[in-house]
XYZ file of C-alpha atoms in Angstrom:
328
model
C -68.972 -34.417 -27.039
C -70.656 -34.713 -23.614
C -72.836 -31.728 -24.392
C -73.871 -33.287 -27.648
C -74.930 -36.507 -25.939
C -76.976 -34.652 -23.318
C -78.713 -32.691 -26.054
C -79.630 -35.863 -27.918
C -80.954 -37.600 -24.789
C -83.160 -34.616 -23.876
C -84.538 -34.470 -27.403
C -85.379 -38.203 -27.361
C -87.166 -37.941 -23.987
C -89.269 -35.027 -25.215
C -90.230 -36.907 -28.380
C -91.187 -40.018 -26.310
C -93.487 -37.944 -24.054
C -95.142 -36.438 -27.107
C -95.707 -39.839 -28.711
C -97.174 -41.305 -25.514
C -99.531 -38.383 -25.097
C -100.757 -38.545 -28.704
C -101.170 -42.397 -28.991
C -103.178 -43.144 -25.766
C -106.926 -43.125 -24.785
C -108.361 -41.962 -21.514
C -110.904 -44.056 -19.573
C -113.640 -41.574 -20.441
C -112.869 -41.937 -24.143
C -113.014 -45.738 -23.868
C -116.356 -45.633 -22.016
C -117.863 -43.292 -24.608
C -116.646 -45.563 -27.406
C -118.187 -48.629 -25.714
C -121.530 -46.870 -25.235
C -121.620 -45.766 -28.854
C -120.741 -49.263 -30.031
C -123.521 -50.717 -27.858
C -126.062 -48.221 -29.209
C -125.118 -49.084 -32.789
C -124.502 -52.850 -32.582
C -127.547 -53.781 -30.443
C -130.163 -52.650 -33.006
C -128.139 -54.340 -35.749
C -128.093 -57.601 -33.810
C -131.849 -57.343 -33.211
C -132.380 -56.699 -36.889
C -130.303 -59.745 -37.842
C -132.108 -61.967 -35.319
C -135.450 -60.768 -36.670
C -134.378 -61.568 -40.236
C -133.232 -65.052 -39.212
C -136.484 -65.687 -37.309
C -138.585 -64.502 -40.255
C -136.623 -66.724 -42.603
C -137.164 -69.694 -40.268
C -140.911 -69.054 -40.155
C -141.157 -68.659 -43.919
C -139.282 -71.923 -44.397
C -141.637 -73.689 -41.991
C -144.663 -72.376 -43.916
C -143.163 -73.413 -47.237
C -142.413 -76.918 -45.941
C -145.975 -77.310 -44.646
C -147.481 -76.134 -47.924
C -145.340 -78.553 -49.931
C -146.077 -81.506 -47.656
C -149.833 -80.831 -47.623
C -149.922 -80.727 -51.412
C -147.767 -83.836 -51.740
C -150.042 -85.734 -49.323
C -153.135 -84.676 -51.271
C -151.548 -85.788 -54.542
C -150.766 -89.186 -53.026
C -154.310 -89.614 -51.704
C -155.705 -88.539 -55.085
C -153.707 -91.206 -56.928
C -154.983 -93.760 -54.425
C -158.603 -92.677 -54.818
C -158.427 -92.801 -58.606
C -158.405 -96.596 -58.316
C -161.342 -96.684 -55.872
C -164.391 -98.779 -56.673
C -166.276 -97.992 -53.453
C -165.813 -95.236 -50.861
C -167.406 -95.504 -47.428
C -169.385 -92.513 -46.201
C -169.788 -91.669 -42.497
C -172.514 -94.270 -42.026
C -170.343 -96.908 -43.686
C -167.310 -96.185 -41.497
C -169.545 -96.364 -38.465
C -170.798 -99.777 -39.654
C -167.368 -101.369 -40.198
C -165.269 -99.485 -37.623
C -164.981 -102.566 -35.388
C -163.608 -104.562 -38.326
C -160.757 -102.096 -38.855
C -157.451 -102.349 -36.969
C -157.021 -100.609 -33.605
C -160.775 -100.132 -33.366
C -160.573 -99.431 -29.622
C -157.544 -97.125 -29.825
C -158.268 -93.625 -28.541
C -155.518 -91.868 -30.465
C -156.892 -92.294 -34.008
C -159.971 -92.048 -36.196
C -160.534 -93.551 -39.675
C -161.518 -90.663 -41.948
C -161.153 -92.060 -45.454
C -161.904 -95.768 -46.101
C -162.344 -97.309 -49.544
C -161.941 -100.402 -51.723
C -159.773 -100.210 -54.825
C -158.433 -102.382 -57.624
C -154.665 -102.674 -57.500
C -152.504 -103.845 -60.390
C -150.089 -106.712 -59.698
C -147.369 -106.547 -62.313
C -146.200 -109.689 -64.159
C -148.025 -112.025 -61.788
C -149.617 -114.446 -64.269
C -147.664 -116.894 -66.413
C -149.198 -117.121 -69.895
C -146.881 -119.456 -71.806
C -143.358 -120.408 -70.870
C -141.652 -117.284 -69.609
C -144.326 -114.917 -70.897
C -146.122 -113.140 -68.055
C -149.070 -110.818 -67.767
C -150.443 -108.322 -65.242
C -153.534 -108.903 -63.129
C -155.361 -107.021 -60.425
C -156.513 -107.653 -56.856
C -158.871 -105.852 -54.507
C -157.486 -103.843 -51.596
C -159.031 -102.167 -48.574
C -157.403 -98.830 -47.710
C -157.931 -96.617 -44.663
C -156.484 -93.183 -43.866
C -156.393 -92.254 -40.171
C -156.066 -88.971 -38.327
C -153.809 -89.671 -35.337
C -153.139 -87.515 -32.277
C -151.086 -88.845 -29.366
C -152.404 -88.273 -25.852
C -148.924 -87.245 -24.677
C -145.886 -85.781 -26.378
C -144.094 -88.161 -28.712
C -140.356 -88.324 -29.241
C -140.942 -89.395 -32.853
C -143.820 -87.204 -34.048
C -144.818 -83.593 -33.581
C -147.246 -82.251 -30.982
C -149.682 -81.626 -33.824
C -151.652 -84.432 -35.512
C -150.611 -86.705 -38.379
C -152.188 -88.810 -41.130
C -151.359 -92.504 -41.503
C -152.314 -95.020 -44.186
C -153.264 -98.685 -43.713
C -153.905 -101.310 -46.397
C -154.670 -105.001 -46.817
C -155.090 -106.768 -50.164
C -156.153 -110.034 -51.736
C -153.771 -112.654 -53.115
C -153.408 -113.919 -56.690
C -155.055 -117.380 -56.995
C -153.335 -120.132 -58.979
C -154.301 -123.638 -60.078
C -150.976 -124.867 -58.730
C -149.216 -122.687 -56.232
C -148.446 -122.251 -52.555
C -150.629 -122.569 -49.463
C -151.210 -119.368 -47.515
C -151.697 -119.475 -43.756
C -155.357 -119.103 -42.834
C -156.628 -119.333 -46.422
C -157.862 -122.223 -48.543
C -156.782 -122.772 -52.116
C -153.497 -122.098 -53.886
C -151.843 -118.747 -54.530
C -148.942 -117.545 -56.607
C -145.769 -117.490 -54.546
C -145.196 -114.089 -53.004
C -148.813 -113.049 -53.592
C -150.702 -114.416 -50.583
C -153.649 -112.434 -49.162
C -152.816 -110.034 -46.366
C -153.639 -111.569 -42.964
C -157.190 -110.608 -42.085
C -158.242 -109.937 -45.662
C -161.549 -111.164 -46.976
C -163.395 -109.904 -50.018
C -166.730 -108.102 -49.823
C -169.782 -110.103 -50.924
C -172.303 -108.740 -53.416
C -174.546 -111.784 -53.683
C -177.922 -111.994 -51.995
C -180.620 -109.400 -51.447
C -179.927 -105.781 -50.537
C -178.311 -102.617 -51.803
C -174.604 -102.172 -52.434
C -174.406 -99.973 -49.359
C -175.992 -102.670 -47.175
C -173.611 -105.325 -48.479
C -170.463 -103.238 -48.201
C -171.439 -102.121 -44.698
C -171.793 -105.781 -43.735
C -168.167 -106.576 -44.556
C -166.385 -108.629 -41.865
C -162.651 -109.282 -41.667
C -161.166 -112.768 -41.946
C -160.011 -114.860 -39.002
C -156.219 -114.298 -39.305
C -155.187 -111.291 -37.237
C -153.974 -108.211 -39.047
C -150.225 -107.845 -39.358
C -150.248 -104.763 -41.581
C -149.484 -101.598 -39.609
C -150.271 -97.990 -40.385
C -147.634 -95.960 -42.227
C -147.437 -92.231 -41.577
C -148.092 -90.238 -44.717
C -147.654 -86.706 -43.369
C -147.027 -85.080 -39.985
C -147.769 -81.531 -38.747
C -151.530 -81.649 -39.392
C -153.584 -79.070 -37.491
C -154.794 -80.530 -34.185
C -157.049 -77.629 -33.129
C -160.464 -78.775 -31.894
C -163.686 -76.934 -32.649
C -164.588 -76.702 -28.961
C -161.446 -74.626 -28.386
C -160.743 -71.695 -30.691
C -162.625 -72.577 -33.899
C -160.266 -72.888 -36.862
C -161.259 -72.046 -40.397
C -163.153 -75.171 -41.458
C -162.188 -74.966 -45.120
C -164.728 -75.301 -47.873
C -168.059 -76.869 -46.903
C -169.288 -80.018 -48.602
C -170.899 -79.351 -51.998
C -174.662 -78.941 -52.095
C -176.765 -82.061 -52.530
C -179.006 -82.543 -55.525
C -181.516 -85.113 -56.747
C -178.698 -87.308 -58.117
C -175.803 -86.472 -55.755
C -175.733 -86.830 -51.978
C -172.636 -85.623 -50.144
C -171.881 -86.751 -46.611
C -169.159 -85.256 -44.457
C -166.712 -87.679 -42.852
C -164.627 -86.243 -40.001
C -163.460 -87.056 -36.449
C -166.367 -84.980 -35.115
C -168.923 -87.808 -34.900
C -170.883 -89.347 -32.042
C -168.620 -92.395 -31.889
C -165.281 -90.624 -32.224
C -165.545 -87.173 -30.654
C -164.437 -88.466 -27.245
C -161.085 -89.558 -28.673
C -157.945 -87.429 -28.837
C -158.827 -86.602 -32.442
C -162.468 -85.739 -31.714
C -163.718 -82.437 -33.173
C -160.538 -81.812 -35.169
C -160.948 -80.368 -38.663
C -157.380 -80.713 -39.938
C -158.387 -83.728 -42.057
C -161.889 -84.483 -43.286
C -163.709 -85.460 -46.450
C -166.981 -85.111 -48.310
C -168.125 -88.406 -49.841
C -170.490 -88.948 -52.761
C -170.817 -92.683 -52.284
C -173.141 -93.318 -55.230
C -170.700 -91.755 -57.713
C -167.493 -93.006 -56.029
C -166.292 -89.445 -55.496
C -164.454 -87.872 -52.580
C -163.424 -84.317 -51.790
C -160.585 -84.294 -49.275
C -159.493 -81.337 -47.104
C -156.161 -80.971 -45.294
C -154.816 -78.197 -43.080
C -151.226 -78.143 -41.871
C -149.681 -76.612 -38.764
C -146.384 -74.862 -39.427
C -146.272 -73.501 -35.864
C -145.625 -77.037 -34.616
C -142.303 -76.917 -36.487
C -141.247 -73.826 -34.559
C -142.527 -74.342 -31.028
C -143.868 -77.059 -28.726
C -146.829 -75.209 -27.181
C -149.475 -72.618 -28.127
C -150.110 -74.545 -31.340
C -153.854 -73.994 -31.760
C -155.283 -72.052 -34.651
C -156.076 -68.362 -34.175
C -156.952 -65.858 -36.879
C -153.815 -63.789 -36.328
C -151.670 -66.853 -37.133
C -153.760 -68.281 -39.974
C -150.874 -67.886 -42.410
C -149.112 -70.700 -40.509
C -152.015 -73.080 -41.160
C -151.891 -73.743 -44.923
C -154.866 -75.662 -46.288
C -155.693 -77.389 -49.550
C -158.398 -79.622 -50.991
C -158.890 -81.932 -53.934
C -161.847 -83.733 -55.528
C -161.313 -87.199 -57.007
C -163.610 -89.658 -58.725
C -162.784 -93.351 -58.671
C -162.522 -95.278 -61.912
C -164.588 -98.320 -60.966
C -168.129 -99.126 -59.947
C -169.887 -102.012 -58.251
C -173.188 -103.453 -59.430
C -175.709 -105.689 -57.695
C -179.178 -106.975 -58.323
């Protein structure tokens, strides 16, 4: 019996040694395994990071392209109601009548008068109502902050400003700063006054002589789109987009951009991310926009260069207004 127990114990010890020898790893084996894993996993991680970065860049480009097109569509719908579009000379003539005329962070690029429908403003009989229209002055600005903003990107942006007339009424409400009666809820915007076409002179002369009313403006600019290319032409020249169409005997195009004598000392001076070509006589505008997708990805090195042109999507649109002004 004792011999049997000794035999069993020896057999178990031998089997334990064999199992321990077979199931373990030496330090050299572990080091080799770690090196192999590093050599395999590191390229895979780099590949995955590269894929994620590419996807992020493609998404930024897609967002910029969509926003540029949406902004152009909005401006086009606005311009379709235009009755008069100021060219560069006109903006120069009325710039001091526009809001923030001394601000150094913005430039008016697109300024025009339009007819705007006011729905169900007039009472015909009893409860029956009808639409009417009023005149509005609209301005689109290119804005570039002098310092970094916590709200907007380090690129430029486009903002819209508008004031409009009220709806007169034989019996209505008094509006501060204006004589006469107006339909309740349809007072003129503070600072609004209508252009005057009476007297001697051309339409251009009369529209360029427009002067705002005494009440101070209360309407503020509303940002339409951010991430507009802020590159200036005195740095690395960006692609300027399509040039203005050629002039003819009946059509005269004039470029309107921040790169003018009065505005090129401002933060927006010599930028070509937003500009227009104006055919004042035919109430037609061709508008150019260029986005900056790089500004979505990084906070510096944002200027246009040819190797990164794919991150600066551009688009343009030509619109003719539906109304005209006549004078003797």
